[in-house]
PDB file of C-alpha atoms and ligand atoms in Angstrom:
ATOM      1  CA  UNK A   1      66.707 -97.970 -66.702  1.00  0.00           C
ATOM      2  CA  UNK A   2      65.281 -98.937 -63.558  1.00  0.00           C
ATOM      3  CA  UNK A   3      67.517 -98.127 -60.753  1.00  0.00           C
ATOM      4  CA  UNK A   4      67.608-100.155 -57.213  1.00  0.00           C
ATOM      5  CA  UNK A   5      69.611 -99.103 -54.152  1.00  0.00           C
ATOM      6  CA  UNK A   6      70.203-101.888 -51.471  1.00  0.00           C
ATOM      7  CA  UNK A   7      70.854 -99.879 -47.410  1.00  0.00           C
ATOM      8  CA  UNK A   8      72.167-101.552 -44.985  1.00  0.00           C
ATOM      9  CA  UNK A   9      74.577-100.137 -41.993  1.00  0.00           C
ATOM     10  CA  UNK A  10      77.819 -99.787 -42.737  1.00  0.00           C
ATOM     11  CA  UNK A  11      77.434-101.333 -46.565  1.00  0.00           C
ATOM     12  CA  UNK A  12      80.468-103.994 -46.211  1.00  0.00           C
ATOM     13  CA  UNK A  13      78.350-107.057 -45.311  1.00  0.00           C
ATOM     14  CA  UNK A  14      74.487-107.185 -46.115  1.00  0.00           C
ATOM     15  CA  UNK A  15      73.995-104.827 -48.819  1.00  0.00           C
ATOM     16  CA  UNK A  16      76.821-105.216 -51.286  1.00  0.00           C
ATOM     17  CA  UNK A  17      76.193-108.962 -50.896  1.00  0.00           C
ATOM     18  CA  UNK A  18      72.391-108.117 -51.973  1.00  0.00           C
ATOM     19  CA  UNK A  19      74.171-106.032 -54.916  1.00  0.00           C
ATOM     20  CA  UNK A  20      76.320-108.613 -55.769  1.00  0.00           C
ATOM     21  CA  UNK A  21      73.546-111.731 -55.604  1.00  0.00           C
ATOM     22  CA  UNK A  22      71.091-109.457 -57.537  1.00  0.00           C
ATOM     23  CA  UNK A  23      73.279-107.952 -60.251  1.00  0.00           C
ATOM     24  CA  UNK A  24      74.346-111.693 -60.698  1.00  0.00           C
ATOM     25  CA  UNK A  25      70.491-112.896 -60.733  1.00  0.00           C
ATOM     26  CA  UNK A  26      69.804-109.719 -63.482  1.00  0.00           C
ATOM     27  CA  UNK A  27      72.605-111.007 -65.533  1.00  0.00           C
ATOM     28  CA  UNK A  28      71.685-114.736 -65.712  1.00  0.00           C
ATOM     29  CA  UNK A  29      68.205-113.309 -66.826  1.00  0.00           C
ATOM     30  CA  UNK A  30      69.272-111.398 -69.430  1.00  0.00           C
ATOM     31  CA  UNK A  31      67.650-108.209 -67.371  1.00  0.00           C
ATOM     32  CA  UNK A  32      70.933-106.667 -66.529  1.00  0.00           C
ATOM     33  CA  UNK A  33      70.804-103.967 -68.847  1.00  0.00           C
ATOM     34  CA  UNK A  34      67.569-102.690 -67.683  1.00  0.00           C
ATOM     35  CA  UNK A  35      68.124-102.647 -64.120  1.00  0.00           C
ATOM     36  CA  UNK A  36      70.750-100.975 -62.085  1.00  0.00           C
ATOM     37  CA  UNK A  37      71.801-101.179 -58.529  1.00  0.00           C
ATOM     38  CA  UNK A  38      73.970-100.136 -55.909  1.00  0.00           C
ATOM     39  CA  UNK A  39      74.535-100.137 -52.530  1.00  0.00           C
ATOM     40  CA  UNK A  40      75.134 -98.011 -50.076  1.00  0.00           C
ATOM     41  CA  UNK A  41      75.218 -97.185 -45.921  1.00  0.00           C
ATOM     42  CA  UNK A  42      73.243 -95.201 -43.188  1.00  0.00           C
ATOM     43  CA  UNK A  43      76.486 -94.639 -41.478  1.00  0.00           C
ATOM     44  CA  UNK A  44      80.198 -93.367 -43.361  1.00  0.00           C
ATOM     45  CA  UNK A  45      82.404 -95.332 -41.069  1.00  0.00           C
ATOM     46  CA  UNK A  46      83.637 -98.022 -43.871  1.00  0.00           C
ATOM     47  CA  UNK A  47      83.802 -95.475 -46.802  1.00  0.00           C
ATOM     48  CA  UNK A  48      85.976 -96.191 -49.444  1.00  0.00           C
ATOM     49  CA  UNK A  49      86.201 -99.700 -47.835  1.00  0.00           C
ATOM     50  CA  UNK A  50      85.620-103.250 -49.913  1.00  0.00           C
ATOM     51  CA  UNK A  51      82.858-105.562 -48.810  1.00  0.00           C
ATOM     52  CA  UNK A  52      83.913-107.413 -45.435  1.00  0.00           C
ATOM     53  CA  UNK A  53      86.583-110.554 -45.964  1.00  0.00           C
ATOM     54  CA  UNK A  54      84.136-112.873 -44.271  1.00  0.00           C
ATOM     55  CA  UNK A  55      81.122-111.507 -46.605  1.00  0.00           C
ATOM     56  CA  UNK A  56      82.902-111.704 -50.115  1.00  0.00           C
ATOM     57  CA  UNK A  57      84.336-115.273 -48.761  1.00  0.00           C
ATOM     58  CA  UNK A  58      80.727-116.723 -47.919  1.00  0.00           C
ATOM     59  CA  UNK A  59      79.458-114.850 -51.452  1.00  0.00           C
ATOM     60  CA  UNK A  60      82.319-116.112 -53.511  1.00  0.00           C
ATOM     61  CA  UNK A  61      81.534-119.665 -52.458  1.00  0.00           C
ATOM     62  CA  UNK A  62      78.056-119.470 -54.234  1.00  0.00           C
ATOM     63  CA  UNK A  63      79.385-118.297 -57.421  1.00  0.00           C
ATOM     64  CA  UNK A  64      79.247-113.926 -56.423  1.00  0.00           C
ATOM     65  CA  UNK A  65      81.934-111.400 -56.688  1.00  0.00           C
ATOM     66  CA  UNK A  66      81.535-108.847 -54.388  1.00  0.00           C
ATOM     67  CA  UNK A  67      83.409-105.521 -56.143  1.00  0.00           C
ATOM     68  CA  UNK A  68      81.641-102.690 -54.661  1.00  0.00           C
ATOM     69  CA  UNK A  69      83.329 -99.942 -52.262  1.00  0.00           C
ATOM     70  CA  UNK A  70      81.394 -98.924 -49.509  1.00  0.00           C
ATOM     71  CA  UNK A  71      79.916 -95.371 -49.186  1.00  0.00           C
ATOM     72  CA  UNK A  72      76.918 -93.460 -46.950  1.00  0.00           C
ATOM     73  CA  UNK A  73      73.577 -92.865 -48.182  1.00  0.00           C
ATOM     74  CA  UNK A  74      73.106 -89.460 -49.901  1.00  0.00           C
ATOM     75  CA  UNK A  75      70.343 -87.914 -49.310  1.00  0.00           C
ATOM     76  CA  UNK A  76      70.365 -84.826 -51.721  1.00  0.00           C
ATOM     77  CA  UNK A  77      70.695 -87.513 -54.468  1.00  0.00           C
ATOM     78  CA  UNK A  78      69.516 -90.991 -53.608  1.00  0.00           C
ATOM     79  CA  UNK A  79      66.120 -90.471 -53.311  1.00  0.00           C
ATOM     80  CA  UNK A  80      65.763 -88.857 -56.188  1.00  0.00           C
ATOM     81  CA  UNK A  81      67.617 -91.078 -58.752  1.00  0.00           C
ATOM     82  CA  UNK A  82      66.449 -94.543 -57.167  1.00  0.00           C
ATOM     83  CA  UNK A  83      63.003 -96.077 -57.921  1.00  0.00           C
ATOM     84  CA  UNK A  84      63.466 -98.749 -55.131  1.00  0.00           C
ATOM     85  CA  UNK A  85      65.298 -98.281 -52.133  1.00  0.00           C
ATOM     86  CA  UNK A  86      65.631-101.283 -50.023  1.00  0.00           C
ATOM     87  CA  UNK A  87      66.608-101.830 -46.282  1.00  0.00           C
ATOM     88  CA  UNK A  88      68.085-104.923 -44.416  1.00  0.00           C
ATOM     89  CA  UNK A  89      66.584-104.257 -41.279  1.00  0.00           C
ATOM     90  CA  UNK A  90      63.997-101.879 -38.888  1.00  0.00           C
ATOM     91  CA  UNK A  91      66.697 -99.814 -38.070  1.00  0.00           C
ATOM     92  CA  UNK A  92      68.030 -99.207 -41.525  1.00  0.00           C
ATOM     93  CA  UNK A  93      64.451 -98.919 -42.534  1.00  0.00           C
ATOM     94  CA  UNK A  94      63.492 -96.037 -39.940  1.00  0.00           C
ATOM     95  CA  UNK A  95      67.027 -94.472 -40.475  1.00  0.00           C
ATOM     96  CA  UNK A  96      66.380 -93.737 -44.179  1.00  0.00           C
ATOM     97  CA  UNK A  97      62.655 -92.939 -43.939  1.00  0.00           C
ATOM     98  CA  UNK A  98      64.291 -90.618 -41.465  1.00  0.00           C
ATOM     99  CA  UNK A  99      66.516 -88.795 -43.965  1.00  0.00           C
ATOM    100  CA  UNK A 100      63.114 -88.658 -46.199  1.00  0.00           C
ATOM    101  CA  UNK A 101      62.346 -85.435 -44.186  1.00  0.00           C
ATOM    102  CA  UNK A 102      59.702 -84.176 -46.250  1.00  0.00           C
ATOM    103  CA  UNK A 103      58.219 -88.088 -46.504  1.00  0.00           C
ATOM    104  CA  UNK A 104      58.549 -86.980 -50.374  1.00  0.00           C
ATOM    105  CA  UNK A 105      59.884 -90.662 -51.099  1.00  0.00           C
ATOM    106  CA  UNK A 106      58.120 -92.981 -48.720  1.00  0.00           C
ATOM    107  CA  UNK A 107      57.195 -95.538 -51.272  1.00  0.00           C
ATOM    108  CA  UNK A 108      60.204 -95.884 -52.617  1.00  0.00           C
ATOM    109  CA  UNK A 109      61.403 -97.336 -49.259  1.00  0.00           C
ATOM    110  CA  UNK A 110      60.862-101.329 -48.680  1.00  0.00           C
ATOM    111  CA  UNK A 111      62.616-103.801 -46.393  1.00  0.00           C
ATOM    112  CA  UNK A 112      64.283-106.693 -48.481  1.00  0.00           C
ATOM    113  CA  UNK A 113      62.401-109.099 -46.732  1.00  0.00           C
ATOM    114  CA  UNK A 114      59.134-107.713 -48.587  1.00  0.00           C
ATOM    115  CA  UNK A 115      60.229-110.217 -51.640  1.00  0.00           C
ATOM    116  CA  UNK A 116      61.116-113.027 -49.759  1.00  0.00           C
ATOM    117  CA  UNK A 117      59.310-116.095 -51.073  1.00  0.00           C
ATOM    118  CA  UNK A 118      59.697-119.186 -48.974  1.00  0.00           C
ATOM    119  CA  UNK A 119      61.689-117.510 -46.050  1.00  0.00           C
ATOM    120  CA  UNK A 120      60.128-116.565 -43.079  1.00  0.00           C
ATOM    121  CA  UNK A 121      62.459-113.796 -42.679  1.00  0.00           C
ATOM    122  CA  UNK A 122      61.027-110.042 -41.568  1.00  0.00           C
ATOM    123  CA  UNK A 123      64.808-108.422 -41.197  1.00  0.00           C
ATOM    124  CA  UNK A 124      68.311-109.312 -42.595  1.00  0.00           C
ATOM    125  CA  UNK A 125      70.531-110.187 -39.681  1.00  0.00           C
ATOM    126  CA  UNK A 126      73.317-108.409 -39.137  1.00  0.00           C
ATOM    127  CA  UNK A 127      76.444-110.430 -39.306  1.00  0.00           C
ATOM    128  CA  UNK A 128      79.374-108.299 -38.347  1.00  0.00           C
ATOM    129  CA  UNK A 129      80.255-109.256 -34.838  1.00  0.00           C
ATOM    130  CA  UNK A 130      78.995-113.252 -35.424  1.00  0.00           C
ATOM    131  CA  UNK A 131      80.489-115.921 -36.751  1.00  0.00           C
ATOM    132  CA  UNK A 132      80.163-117.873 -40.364  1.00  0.00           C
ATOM    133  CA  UNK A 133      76.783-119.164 -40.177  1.00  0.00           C
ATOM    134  CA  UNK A 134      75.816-115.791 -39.813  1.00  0.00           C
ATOM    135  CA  UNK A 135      76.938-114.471 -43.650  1.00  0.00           C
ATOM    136  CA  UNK A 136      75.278-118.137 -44.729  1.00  0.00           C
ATOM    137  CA  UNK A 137      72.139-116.665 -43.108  1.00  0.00           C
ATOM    138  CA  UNK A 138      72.534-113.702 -44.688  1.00  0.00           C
ATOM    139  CA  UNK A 139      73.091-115.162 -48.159  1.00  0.00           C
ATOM    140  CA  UNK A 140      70.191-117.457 -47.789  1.00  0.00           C
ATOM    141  CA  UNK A 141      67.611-114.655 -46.793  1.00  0.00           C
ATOM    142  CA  UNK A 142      69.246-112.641 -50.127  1.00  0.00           C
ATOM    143  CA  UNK A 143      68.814-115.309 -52.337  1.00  0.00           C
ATOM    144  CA  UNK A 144      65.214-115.734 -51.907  1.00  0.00           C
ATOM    145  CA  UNK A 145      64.499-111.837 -51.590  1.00  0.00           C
ATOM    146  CA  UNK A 146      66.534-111.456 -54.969  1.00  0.00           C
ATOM    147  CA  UNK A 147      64.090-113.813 -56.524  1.00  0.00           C
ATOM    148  CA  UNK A 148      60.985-112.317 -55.418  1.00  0.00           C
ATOM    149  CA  UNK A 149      62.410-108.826 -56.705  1.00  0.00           C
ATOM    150  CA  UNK A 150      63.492-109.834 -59.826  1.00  0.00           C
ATOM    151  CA  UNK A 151      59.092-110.992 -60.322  1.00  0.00           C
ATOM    152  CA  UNK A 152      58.377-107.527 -59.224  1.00  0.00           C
ATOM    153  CA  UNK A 153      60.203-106.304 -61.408  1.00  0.00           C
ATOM    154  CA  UNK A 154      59.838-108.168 -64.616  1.00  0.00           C
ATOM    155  CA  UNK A 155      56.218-107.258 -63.780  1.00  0.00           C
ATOM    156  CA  UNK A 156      57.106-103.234 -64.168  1.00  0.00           C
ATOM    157  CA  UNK A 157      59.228-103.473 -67.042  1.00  0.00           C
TER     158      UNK A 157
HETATM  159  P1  LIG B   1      76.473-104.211 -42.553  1.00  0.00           P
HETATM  160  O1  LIG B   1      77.297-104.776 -41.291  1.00  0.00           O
HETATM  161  O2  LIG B   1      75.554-103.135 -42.020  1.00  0.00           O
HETATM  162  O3  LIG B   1      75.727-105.407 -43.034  1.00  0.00           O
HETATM  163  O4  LIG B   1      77.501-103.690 -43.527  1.00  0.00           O
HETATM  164  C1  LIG B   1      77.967-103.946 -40.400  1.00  0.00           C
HETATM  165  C2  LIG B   1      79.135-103.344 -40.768  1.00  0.00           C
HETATM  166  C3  LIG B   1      79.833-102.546 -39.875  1.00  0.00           C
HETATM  167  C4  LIG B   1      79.327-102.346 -38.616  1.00  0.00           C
HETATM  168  C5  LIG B   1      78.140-102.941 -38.240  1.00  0.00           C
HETATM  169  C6  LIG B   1      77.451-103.733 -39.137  1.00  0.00           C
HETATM  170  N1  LIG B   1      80.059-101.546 -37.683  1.00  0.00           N
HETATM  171  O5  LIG B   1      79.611-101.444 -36.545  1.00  0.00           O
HETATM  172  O6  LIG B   1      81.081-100.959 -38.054  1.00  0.00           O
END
């Protein structure tokens, strides 16, 4: 099983909406049992939480359930048990290369926008003090990034 772990801040708006889009894009391919993800947080202020209102709103509309609860990176485990572990932006990408203190893992860690395929994209916005558009953004970058994943991946299976 090849295992995938989506990082974004506080893992209630970008990354369980890039669990959500990609377990949905795994499942509609059939791939779903081969592949695993989950999502998780640099920082522990939502634990326990549910995805942000706004984000499961904006996800729902396209046909995604948002169901995960929010949690904080672990480093002790993470690194270890995920093959891929995939920031939404610089700072989430320096955080968790910074809690790889031995640099034991470094090329396990990408930014999402790696996979993007027709977006210009280089980060995943952070939506949390915007308005609508801004989960729409965030949902558009996703979409494409899931798509260019789910190649790399088919490729490795
Ligand atoms: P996320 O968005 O990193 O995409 O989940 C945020 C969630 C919470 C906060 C910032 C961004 N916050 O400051 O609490």
């Amino acid at each position: 099983m090849k295992k995938i772990l989506f990082v974004c801040l506080g893992n209630i708006c970008r990354s369980p909406a890039a669990e959500g889009v990609m377990q949905a894009l795994l499942k509609k391919e059939g791939l779903d049992g081969q592949v695993w993800c989950d999502s998780a947080g640099t920082i522990g202020y939502h634990s326990g939480e549910p995805a942000d209102y706004r984000m499961r709103k904006a996800a729902e509309r396209r046909g995604y359930e948002l169901n995960s609860r929010s949690r904080q990176i672990n480093p002790a485990e993470d690194f270890e048990k995920f093959d891929m572990i995939l920031a939404m932006d610089d700072s989430n990408h320096r955080d968790i290369r910074g809690l790889d203190r031995l640099q034991n893992y470094r090329d396990k860690i990408y930014m999402m926008t790696d996979f993007c395929r027709t977006k210009k994209a280089t980060f995943v916005p952070d939506p949390y003090y915007g308005g609508d558009q801004g989960f729409e953004e965030v949902l558009d970058i996703l979409e494409d990034a899931c798509g260019g994943l789910l190649e790399k991946i088919r490729e490795e299976l």
